[in-house]
Coordinates of C-alpha atoms in Angstrom, one line a residue:
M138 CA -3.3 5.7 22.7
G139 CA -3.3 9.4 22.8
P140 CA -6.2 11.4 21.6
G141 CA -6.7 11.7 17.9
P142 CA -7.6 14.7 15.8
G143 CA -11.1 16.0 15.9
A144 CA -13.0 18.3 13.6
G145 CA -12.4 21.9 14.7
R146 CA -10.5 20.8 17.8
A147 CA -6.8 21.4 18.6
L148 CA -4.5 18.5 19.3
S149 CA -3.7 17.9 23.0
P150 CA -0.1 18.6 24.2
W151 CA 0.5 14.8 24.5
A152 CA -0.6 14.2 20.9
R153 CA 1.6 17.0 19.7
L154 CA 4.6 15.7 21.6
S155 CA 4.1 12.1 20.5
F156 CA 3.8 13.3 16.8
A157 CA 6.9 15.4 17.1
V158 CA 9.1 12.5 18.2
G159 CA 7.8 10.2 15.4
H160 CA 10.7 11.2 13.1
F161 CA 13.4 11.1 15.8
L162 CA 15.0 7.9 14.6
N163 CA 15.2 9.2 11.0
D164 CA 16.6 12.4 12.3
L165 CA 19.3 10.7 14.3
C166 CA 20.3 8.5 11.4
A167 CA 20.1 11.4 8.9
S168 CA 22.4 13.5 11.1
M169 CA 25.1 10.7 11.0
W170 CA 24.5 10.0 7.3
F171 CA 24.9 13.5 6.0
T172 CA 27.5 14.8 8.5
Y173 CA 29.8 11.8 9.0
L174 CA 29.4 9.3 6.1
L175 CA 31.8 10.9 3.7
L176 CA 34.2 11.7 6.6
Y177 CA 34.0 8.1 7.9
L178 CA 34.5 6.4 4.5
H179 CA 37.2 8.9 3.3
S180 CA 39.2 9.8 6.4
V181 CA 38.6 6.8 8.7
R182 CA 38.1 3.9 6.4
A183 CA 40.6 5.4 3.8
Y184 CA 38.3 4.8 0.8
S185 CA 38.7 7.1 -2.2
S186 CA 36.7 10.3 -2.5
R187 CA 34.9 9.0 -5.5
G188 CA 34.1 5.7 -3.8
A189 CA 32.7 7.5 -0.8
G190 CA 30.6 9.8 -3.0
L191 CA 29.3 6.8 -5.0
L192 CA 28.0 5.1 -1.8
L193 CA 26.3 8.3 -0.8
L194 CA 24.8 8.7 -4.3
L195 CA 23.5 5.2 -4.2
G196 CA 21.7 5.9 -0.9
Q197 CA 20.2 9.2 -2.2
V198 CA 19.0 7.6 -5.5
A199 CA 17.5 4.6 -3.6
D200 CA 15.8 7.0 -1.2
G201 CA 14.6 9.2 -4.1
L202 CA 13.2 6.2 -6.1
C203 CA 11.5 4.7 -3.0
T204 CA 10.0 7.9 -1.7
P205 CA 7.3 8.6 -4.4
L206 CA 6.4 4.9 -4.6
V207 CA 5.9 4.9 -0.8
G208 CA 3.9 8.1 -1.1
V209 CA 1.5 6.6 -3.5
E210 CA 1.1 3.3 -1.6
A211 CA 0.7 5.2 1.7
D212 CA -2.3 7.0 0.2
R213 CA -3.7 3.7 -1.1
T214 CA -3.0 1.4 1.7
A215 CA -5.8 0.1 3.9
A216 CA -5.4 0.6 7.6
C217 CA -5.5 -1.6 10.7
V218 CA -8.3 -1.4 13.3
R219 CA -6.0 0.7 15.5
Y220 CA -3.7 2.1 12.9
G221 CA -4.2 4.5 10.0
P222 CA -2.5 3.8 6.7
R223 CA 0.4 6.2 7.3
K224 CA 1.2 4.9 10.8
A225 CA 1.2 1.4 9.3
W226 CA 3.8 2.4 6.7
H227 CA 5.8 4.2 9.5
L228 CA 6.2 0.8 11.3
V229 CA 5.8 -2.2 9.0
D230 CA 4.8 -3.4 5.6
P231 CA 1.0 -3.1 5.1
G232 CA 1.5 -6.3 3.0
E233 CA -1.0 -8.2 0.8
E234 CA -4.7 -7.8 0.6
P235 CA -6.8 -10.3 2.4
R236 CA -8.0 -13.2 0.4
G237 CA -11.2 -12.7 -1.5
R238 CA -10.6 -9.0 -2.2
K239 CA -9.4 -7.6 -5.5
P240 CA -6.2 -5.8 -4.4
R241 CA -5.9 -2.9 -6.8
Q242 CA -9.6 -2.3 -7.1
A243 CA -10.0 -1.9 -3.4
A244 CA -6.9 0.3 -3.2
D245 CA -8.2 2.5 -6.0
K246 CA -11.4 3.0 -4.2
V247 CA -9.6 3.9 -1.0
T248 CA -7.7 6.6 -3.0
R249 CA -10.8 8.0 -4.4
V250 CA -12.8 8.1 -1.2
R251 CA -12.6 11.5 0.3
A252 CA -14.4 10.8 3.5
A253 CA -16.0 7.8 5.2
S254 CA -17.5 7.2 8.6
P255 CA -15.1 5.7 11.1
T256 CA -17.7 3.1 12.0
A257 CA -18.5 2.0 8.5
P258 CA -17.8 -1.7 8.3
T259 CA -17.6 -1.7 4.5
S260 CA -14.7 0.8 4.3
P261 CA -11.4 -0.9 3.4
F262 CA -9.7 1.5 5.8
L263 CA -11.4 -0.2 8.7
T264 CA -11.2 -3.8 7.9
S265 CA -8.4 -6.1 8.9
C266 CA -4.7 -5.3 9.1
H267 CA -2.5 -6.4 6.3
P268 CA 0.6 -8.1 7.7
G269 CA 3.5 -8.4 5.4
A270 CA 6.3 -10.9 5.2
A271 CA 9.0 -8.3 5.5
G272 CA 9.2 -5.3 7.9
K273 CA 9.5 -1.8 6.5
G274 CA 9.9 1.7 7.9
T275 CA 11.2 1.8 11.4
I276 CA 12.2 -1.9 11.4
C277 CA 14.3 -1.6 8.2
V278 CA 16.2 1.4 9.6
L279 CA 16.9 -0.4 12.9
L280 CA 18.2 -3.5 11.2
S281 CA 20.4 -2.0 8.6
F282 CA 21.9 1.3 9.8
P283 CA 24.5 -0.1 12.3
F284 CA 26.2 -2.0 9.5
I285 CA 26.8 1.1 7.5
F286 CA 29.1 2.6 10.2
S287 CA 30.8 -0.7 11.1
P288 CA 33.8 -2.3 9.5
C289 CA 33.2 -4.6 6.5
L290 CA 32.7 -8.1 7.9
G291 CA 35.2 -10.5 6.3
C292 CA 37.3 -7.7 4.8
S293 CA 41.0 -7.2 5.4
D294 CA 43.6 -4.6 4.4
T295 CA 44.1 -6.4 1.1
T296 CA 40.4 -6.4 0.2
P297 CA 39.8 -4.3 -2.9
E298 CA 37.7 -1.2 -2.6
W299 CA 35.0 -2.4 -5.0
A300 CA 34.4 -5.4 -2.8
A301 CA 33.8 -3.2 0.2
M302 CA 31.4 -1.0 -1.9
L303 CA 29.4 -4.1 -2.8
Y304 CA 29.3 -5.1 0.9
Y305 CA 27.9 -1.8 2.1
S306 CA 25.4 -1.3 -0.8
P307 CA 22.6 -3.6 0.3
F308 CA 22.6 -2.2 3.8
I309 CA 22.4 1.3 2.4
V310 CA 19.5 0.5 0.1
V311 CA 17.5 -1.2 2.8
F312 CA 18.2 1.7 5.2
Q313 CA 17.1 4.3 2.6
F314 CA 13.9 2.4 1.8
G315 CA 13.0 2.2 5.5
W316 CA 13.9 5.9 5.9
A317 CA 11.7 6.9 3.0
A318 CA 8.7 4.9 4.4
T319 CA 9.0 6.5 7.8
Q320 CA 9.6 10.1 6.5
I321 CA 6.6 10.1 4.1
A322 CA 4.3 8.5 6.6
H323 CA 5.2 11.1 9.2
L324 CA 5.1 14.1 6.9
S325 CA 1.8 13.2 5.4
L326 CA 0.2 13.1 8.9
I327 CA 0.5 16.9 9.3
P328 CA -2.4 17.9 7.1
V329 CA -4.4 14.9 8.4
L330 CA -4.0 15.8 12.1
V331 CA -4.6 19.6 11.8
T332 CA -6.3 21.9 9.2
N333 CA -5.5 25.4 10.5
E334 CA -2.4 26.8 8.7
H335 CA -0.9 28.2 11.9
E336 CA -1.3 24.8 13.6
K337 CA 0.5 23.2 10.6
V338 CA 3.4 25.6 11.2
E339 CA 3.4 24.7 14.9
L340 CA 3.5 21.0 14.2
T341 CA 6.2 21.5 11.6
A342 CA 8.2 23.6 14.0
L343 CA 7.8 21.0 16.7
R344 CA 8.9 18.4 14.3
Y345 CA 11.9 20.4 13.3
A346 CA 12.7 21.2 17.0
F347 CA 13.1 17.4 17.6
T348 CA 15.1 17.2 14.4
V349 CA 17.5 19.7 16.1
V350 CA 17.4 17.7 19.4
A351 CA 18.3 14.6 17.4
N352 CA 21.3 16.4 15.8
I353 CA 22.3 17.8 19.2
T354 CA 22.2 14.3 20.6
V355 CA 24.3 12.9 17.8
Y356 CA 26.9 15.7 18.0
G357 CA 27.0 15.6 21.8
A358 CA 27.5 11.9 21.8
A359 CA 30.2 12.1 19.1
W360 CA 32.1 14.7 21.1
L361 CA 31.9 12.5 24.2
L362 CA 33.0 9.4 22.3
L363 CA 35.9 11.2 20.6
H364 CA 37.0 12.7 24.0
L365 CA 37.0 9.3 25.6
Q366 CA 38.8 7.8 22.7
V367 CA 41.7 10.3 22.6
S368 CA 42.1 10.5 26.4
P369 CA 44.2 7.3 26.8
Q370 CA 46.6 8.5 24.1
V371 CA 48.3 11.0 26.4
G372 CA 51.8 10.0 25.2
A373 CA 51.0 10.4 21.5
P374 CA 52.0 13.5 19.6
P375 CA 49.2 16.2 19.7
D376 CA 48.8 16.2 15.9
L377 CA 48.2 12.5 15.8
R378 CA 45.6 12.6 18.6
D379 CA 43.7 15.3 16.8
Q380 CA 43.6 13.6 13.4
L381 CA 40.9 11.2 12.2
G382 CA 42.1 7.8 11.3
V383 CA 41.4 4.1 11.6
Q384 CA 41.6 4.3 15.4
D385 CA 38.3 6.1 15.3
V386 CA 36.3 3.2 13.8
P387 CA 34.9 2.1 17.3
V388 CA 33.7 5.7 17.8
F389 CA 31.5 5.7 14.8
R390 CA 30.3 2.1 15.4
N391 CA 29.3 2.9 19.0
L392 CA 27.6 6.1 17.9
A393 CA 25.5 4.2 15.3
L394 CA 24.4 1.7 18.0
L395 CA 23.5 4.5 20.3
V396 CA 21.4 6.1 17.5
V397 CA 19.3 3.1 16.8
G398 CA 18.7 2.4 20.5
L399 CA 17.4 5.9 21.2
G400 CA 15.5 6.0 18.0
A401 CA 13.6 2.8 18.7
F402 CA 12.5 4.2 22.1
F403 CA 11.1 7.4 20.6
S404 CA 9.4 5.5 17.8
F405 CA 7.5 3.5 20.4
I406 CA 6.3 6.8 22.0
F407 CA 5.1 8.0 18.6
H408 CA 3.1 4.8 17.9
L409 CA 1.7 4.9 21.5
G410 CA 0.5 8.5 21.5
T411 CA -0.3 9.5 17.9
R412 CA -3.7 8.5 16.6
E413 CA -4.4 9.0 12.9
G414 CA -7.9 10.2 12.0
R415 CA -9.1 7.8 9.4
R416 CA -11.9 10.0 8.0
P417 CA -13.8 13.0 9.2
P418 CA -17.1 12.0 10.8
G419 CA -20.5 12.7 9.4
T420 CA -19.7 12.5 5.7
G421 CA -21.2 9.2 4.8
S422 CA -20.3 5.6 5.3
E423 CA -20.7 4.1 1.8
L424 CA -18.0 3.7 -0.8
P425 CA -18.8 5.5 -4.1
A426 CA -20.5 3.3 -6.7
E427 CA -19.7 5.6 -9.7
D428 CA -16.6 5.5 -11.9
E429 CA -13.2 6.3 -10.7
H430 CA -13.5 10.1 -11.3
S431 CA -16.8 10.5 -9.4
P432 CA -16.4 12.9 -6.5
L433 CA -17.8 12.2 -3.1
L434 CA -20.2 15.0 -2.1
A435 CA -19.3 16.8 1.0
P436 CA -22.3 18.3 3.0
G437 CA -23.8 20.7 0.5
V438 CA -20.6 21.0 -1.6
A439 CA -19.3 18.9 -4.5
R440 CA -15.5 18.7 -4.6
P441 CA -13.8 16.5 -7.1
L442 CA -10.8 14.6 -5.8
L443 CA -7.3 15.6 -6.7
L444 CA -5.6 12.4 -7.6
W445 CA -1.8 12.0 -7.9
K446 CA -1.8 12.4 -11.6
D447 CA -3.8 15.7 -11.2
W448 CA -0.9 17.2 -9.2
L449 CA 1.3 16.9 -12.3
R450 CA -0.9 19.5 -14.1
Q451 CA -0.6 22.0 -11.3
P452 CA 2.1 24.8 -11.7
A453 CA 2.1 25.4 -8.0
F454 CA 3.3 21.8 -7.5
Y455 CA 6.5 22.5 -9.4
Q456 CA 7.0 25.9 -7.8
V457 CA 6.9 24.5 -4.3
G458 CA 8.9 21.4 -5.4
I459 CA 11.8 23.4 -6.8
L460 CA 11.9 25.6 -3.7
Y461 CA 11.8 22.6 -1.4
M462 CA 14.6 21.0 -3.4
S463 CA 16.7 24.1 -3.2
T464 CA 16.1 24.3 0.6
R465 CA 17.2 20.7 1.1
L466 CA 20.3 21.2 -1.0
I467 CA 21.4 24.1 1.2
V468 CA 20.6 22.3 4.5
N469 CA 22.0 18.8 3.5
L470 CA 25.1 19.9 1.5
S471 CA 26.2 22.4 4.2
Q472 CA 25.7 19.6 6.8
T473 CA 27.6 17.1 4.6
Y474 CA 30.7 19.3 3.9
M475 CA 30.9 21.2 7.2
A476 CA 33.0 18.5 8.8
M477 CA 35.3 18.4 5.7
Y478 CA 35.6 22.2 5.8
L479 CA 36.5 22.3 9.5
T480 CA 39.0 19.4 9.2
Y481 CA 40.8 20.3 6.0
S482 CA 40.2 24.0 5.2
L483 CA 40.4 25.4 8.7
S484 CA 42.7 22.6 10.0
L485 CA 40.8 22.4 13.3
P486 CA 41.1 19.4 15.7
K487 CA 38.7 16.6 15.2
K488 CA 36.6 17.5 18.3
F489 CA 35.3 20.4 16.2
I490 CA 33.4 18.0 13.9
A491 CA 31.1 17.6 16.8
T492 CA 31.1 21.0 18.5
I493 CA 30.5 23.3 15.5
P494 CA 27.5 21.3 14.2
L495 CA 26.3 21.3 17.8
V496 CA 26.3 25.1 17.9
M497 CA 24.5 25.2 14.5
Y498 CA 21.7 23.0 15.8
V499 CA 21.3 24.7 19.2
S500 CA 20.8 28.0 17.4
G501 CA 18.4 26.3 15.0
F502 CA 16.5 24.8 17.9
A503 CA 16.0 28.2 19.5
S504 CA 14.9 29.8 16.3
S505 CA 12.4 27.1 15.5
F506 CA 10.1 28.2 18.4
L507 CA 9.8 31.6 16.8
M508 CA 8.5 30.3 13.5
K509 CA 4.8 30.4 14.4
P510 CA 4.7 34.1 15.5
V511 CA 7.1 35.2 12.7
N512 CA 5.0 33.4 10.1
R513 CA 1.9 35.1 11.5
C514 CA 3.5 38.5 11.3
L515 CA 5.5 38.3 8.1
G516 CA 3.8 35.6 6.1
R517 CA 5.4 32.6 4.5
N518 CA 7.3 34.3 1.8
L519 CA 9.0 37.0 3.9
T520 CA 9.8 34.6 6.6
Y521 CA 11.6 32.3 4.0
F522 CA 13.4 35.4 2.5
S523 CA 14.6 36.4 6.0
G524 CA 16.1 33.0 6.5
L525 CA 17.8 33.1 3.0
L526 CA 19.4 36.4 3.9
V527 CA 21.0 34.9 7.0
V528 CA 22.3 31.9 4.9
L529 CA 23.7 34.3 2.3
A530 CA 25.4 36.3 5.0
F531 CA 27.1 33.1 6.2
A532 CA 28.3 32.4 2.6
A533 CA 29.7 35.9 2.2
W534 CA 31.5 35.6 5.5
V535 CA 33.1 32.3 4.5
A536 CA 34.0 33.6 1.0
L537 CA 35.8 36.7 2.4
A538 CA 37.6 35.2 5.4
D539 CA 40.5 32.7 4.9
A540 CA 40.7 31.9 8.6
L541 CA 37.7 32.4 10.9
G542 CA 39.4 31.6 14.2
P543 CA 37.0 31.9 17.1
A544 CA 34.5 33.6 14.8
V545 CA 33.7 30.1 13.4
Y546 CA 31.1 29.8 16.3
A547 CA 29.3 33.0 15.2
A548 CA 29.3 31.7 11.6
A549 CA 27.8 28.4 12.8
V550 CA 25.0 30.3 14.6
L551 CA 24.2 32.2 11.3
L552 CA 24.0 29.0 9.3
G553 CA 21.9 27.2 12.0
V554 CA 19.3 30.0 12.2
G555 CA 19.1 30.4 8.5
C556 CA 18.7 26.7 7.7
A557 CA 16.1 26.2 10.4
T558 CA 14.0 29.2 9.1
I559 CA 14.0 28.1 5.4
L560 CA 13.4 24.4 6.2
V561 CA 10.4 25.0 8.5
T562 CA 8.9 27.5 6.2
S563 CA 9.3 25.3 3.1
L564 CA 7.6 22.4 4.8
A565 CA 4.8 24.7 5.8
M566 CA 4.4 25.8 2.2
T567 CA 4.2 22.2 1.2
A568 CA 1.4 21.7 3.7
D569 CA -0.4 24.8 2.3
L570 CA -0.1 23.3 -1.2
I571 CA -1.8 20.1 -0.1
G572 CA -4.6 21.9 1.8
P573 CA -7.7 19.7 2.2
H574 CA -6.4 17.1 -0.4
T575 CA -4.9 14.9 2.3
H576 CA -5.8 11.7 0.5
S577 CA -3.0 12.3 -2.0
G578 CA -0.7 14.2 0.5
A579 CA 1.8 11.4 0.8
F580 CA 2.4 11.5 -3.0
V581 CA 3.1 15.2 -2.8
Y582 CA 5.6 14.8 -0.1
G583 CA 7.1 11.8 -1.9
A584 CA 7.6 13.7 -5.1
M585 CA 9.2 16.6 -3.2
S586 CA 11.5 14.2 -1.4
F587 CA 12.4 12.4 -4.7
S588 CA 13.7 15.6 -6.3
D589 CA 15.7 16.6 -3.2
K590 CA 17.2 13.2 -2.6
V591 CA 18.4 12.7 -6.2
A592 CA 19.6 16.3 -6.5
N593 CA 21.6 15.9 -3.2
G594 CA 23.2 12.6 -4.4
L595 CA 24.1 14.0 -7.8
A596 CA 25.5 17.2 -6.2
V597 CA 27.7 15.2 -3.8
M598 CA 28.9 12.9 -6.6
A599 CA 29.8 16.0 -8.8
I600 CA 31.7 17.6 -5.9
Q601 CA 33.5 14.4 -5.1
S602 CA 34.5 13.9 -8.7
L603 CA 36.1 17.4 -8.7
H604 CA 38.1 16.6 -5.6
P605 CA 41.8 17.4 -6.3
C606 CA 43.3 14.7 -4.1
V607 CA 43.4 11.0 -4.8
S608 CA 44.6 9.7 -1.5
E609 CA 42.8 9.4 1.8
L610 CA 44.7 12.4 3.2
C611 CA 44.0 15.9 2.1
C612 CA 46.6 17.5 -0.1
A613 CA 47.4 21.2 -0.3
A614 CA 44.8 21.7 -3.1
C615 CA 41.9 20.6 -1.1
V616 CA 42.3 23.3 1.5
N617 CA 40.7 25.9 -0.9
F618 CA 38.5 23.2 -2.4
Y619 CA 36.3 22.7 0.6
H620 CA 36.4 26.4 1.3
W621 CA 34.7 27.2 -2.0
V622 CA 32.4 24.1 -1.7
M623 CA 30.9 25.7 1.5
V624 CA 30.4 29.0 -0.4
A625 CA 28.8 27.3 -3.3
V626 CA 26.4 25.1 -1.4
T627 CA 25.1 28.0 0.7
G628 CA 25.5 31.1 -1.4
G629 CA 25.1 29.6 -4.9
V630 CA 22.1 27.5 -4.1
G631 CA 20.8 30.3 -1.9
V632 CA 20.6 32.6 -5.0
A633 CA 18.7 29.8 -6.9
A634 CA 16.3 29.6 -4.0
T635 CA 15.8 33.3 -4.1
L636 CA 14.7 33.1 -7.8
C637 CA 12.3 30.3 -6.9
L638 CA 10.8 32.5 -4.1
C639 CA 10.3 35.3 -6.6
S640 CA 8.1 33.1 -8.7
L641 CA 5.9 32.5 -5.6
L642 CA 5.7 36.3 -5.1
L643 CA 4.5 36.7 -8.7
W644 CA 2.3 33.6 -8.8
P645 CA 1.2 32.7 -5.2
I646 CA 0.4 29.1 -4.3
H647 CA -3.0 28.3 -5.9
L648 CA -4.5 25.2 -7.3
R649 CA -6.1 25.6 -10.7
T650 CA -9.5 24.1 -11.3
W651 CA -9.4 20.8 -13.1
D652 CA -11.7 18.4 -14.8
P653 CA -11.7 15.1 -13.0
G654 CA -12.8 13.3 -16.1
A655 CA -10.0 14.6 -18.3
Q656 CA -7.2 12.4 -19.3
P657 CA -3.6 13.3 -18.3

């Protein structure tokens, strides 16, 4: 295993790299999920717009409900001898408590302990591993995702749409549960591995850089598969070769298999090279014997623990949560409807559903490496605002131009840079909010993700319900429909994010003092 975090010591390059690739499988799957799910179900599988939106809503709601629950359990779970609690959730189910121990009592003590010696034999974080009967995290994603982008087994042309919806639903729920477990475990490692705010930005930027690499991989592979798929159809009319249809089913199936294969490899690198620091050394080895609200004394300083229910009384928790939700709405909805906008509003050939998102994420990849110096010079708020300005410039351009032509590439660069800036900065703000309270950090990330997943699902369902066409093919009315959808999900939500940012300028991120003995 790679070197773990040390007090006052920066992570080694290998540790940073191995951490950065820990979310690569999720990023590959999320790229396909948000970019191609609606397109695959609506244009390739010929399901109705509402049916496709309902399946995406199901996935987002399942993810949203699982995320805070996983966050709480990741903070409470005992670790293996070689695994911290978050890495255990990243891979498999931590499972049941060993016999002879009271499960919830032990877990509550773990949540309340702020620091314990790594060598303390009495700490539940250092006892045995808790093997579960069913795999979670990475394993759930690997086993379920390929079925989502494959034809319904046992279905035919006469199978009703509701039966196909029922077929895909269990795979979507299992996939989203595993995705949530992996995401929260990985995000909550950031404040555990590093404490300096600039190092948090650097880890977040590296994480996002590999998110961009994952998207580039998906879109590059999609372009190659589409190119190989249309090449044999030389005698077919050009308009048929350039349109999406049932002939593209093998493209999406093979892309999904490629995604899980690459993701499994990089997940192995993460577990090999990332070492979760279980507790800072030198702060005692005993579990507290007082009641559940008794703080553990740090050397010379008494600091009460901030439990998950205490976060609900912090105004900064809601400020950052709304900003993060707005950021995710911009990033995810623009990614979801970009392919529809290119296909139906701009009437571009199907290869553009790979090349334009590819341009977006290459520009995002380049800008992510500037996040650390820009944050140091401008600060969090101004860096976020600069990213919002770029997103709003893209929205204005799309609103005023009916046909972009070659300028679509320049517009894609604007959107890629803007989304990368606001996403990295919002994640850094969340890490700032958590600060030293890493014992409940997974709950914070879980609550943030809950709001963004549900909001994304509801937004997609609302947009799909407003779709003017009932068939699988786009009618004349949907040309302008997707045009204004792109304006709304970038410009409209961007204005809402600006208002959230103004609240942080007036009331900066600050945790109020609280009474650990008070009732919620």
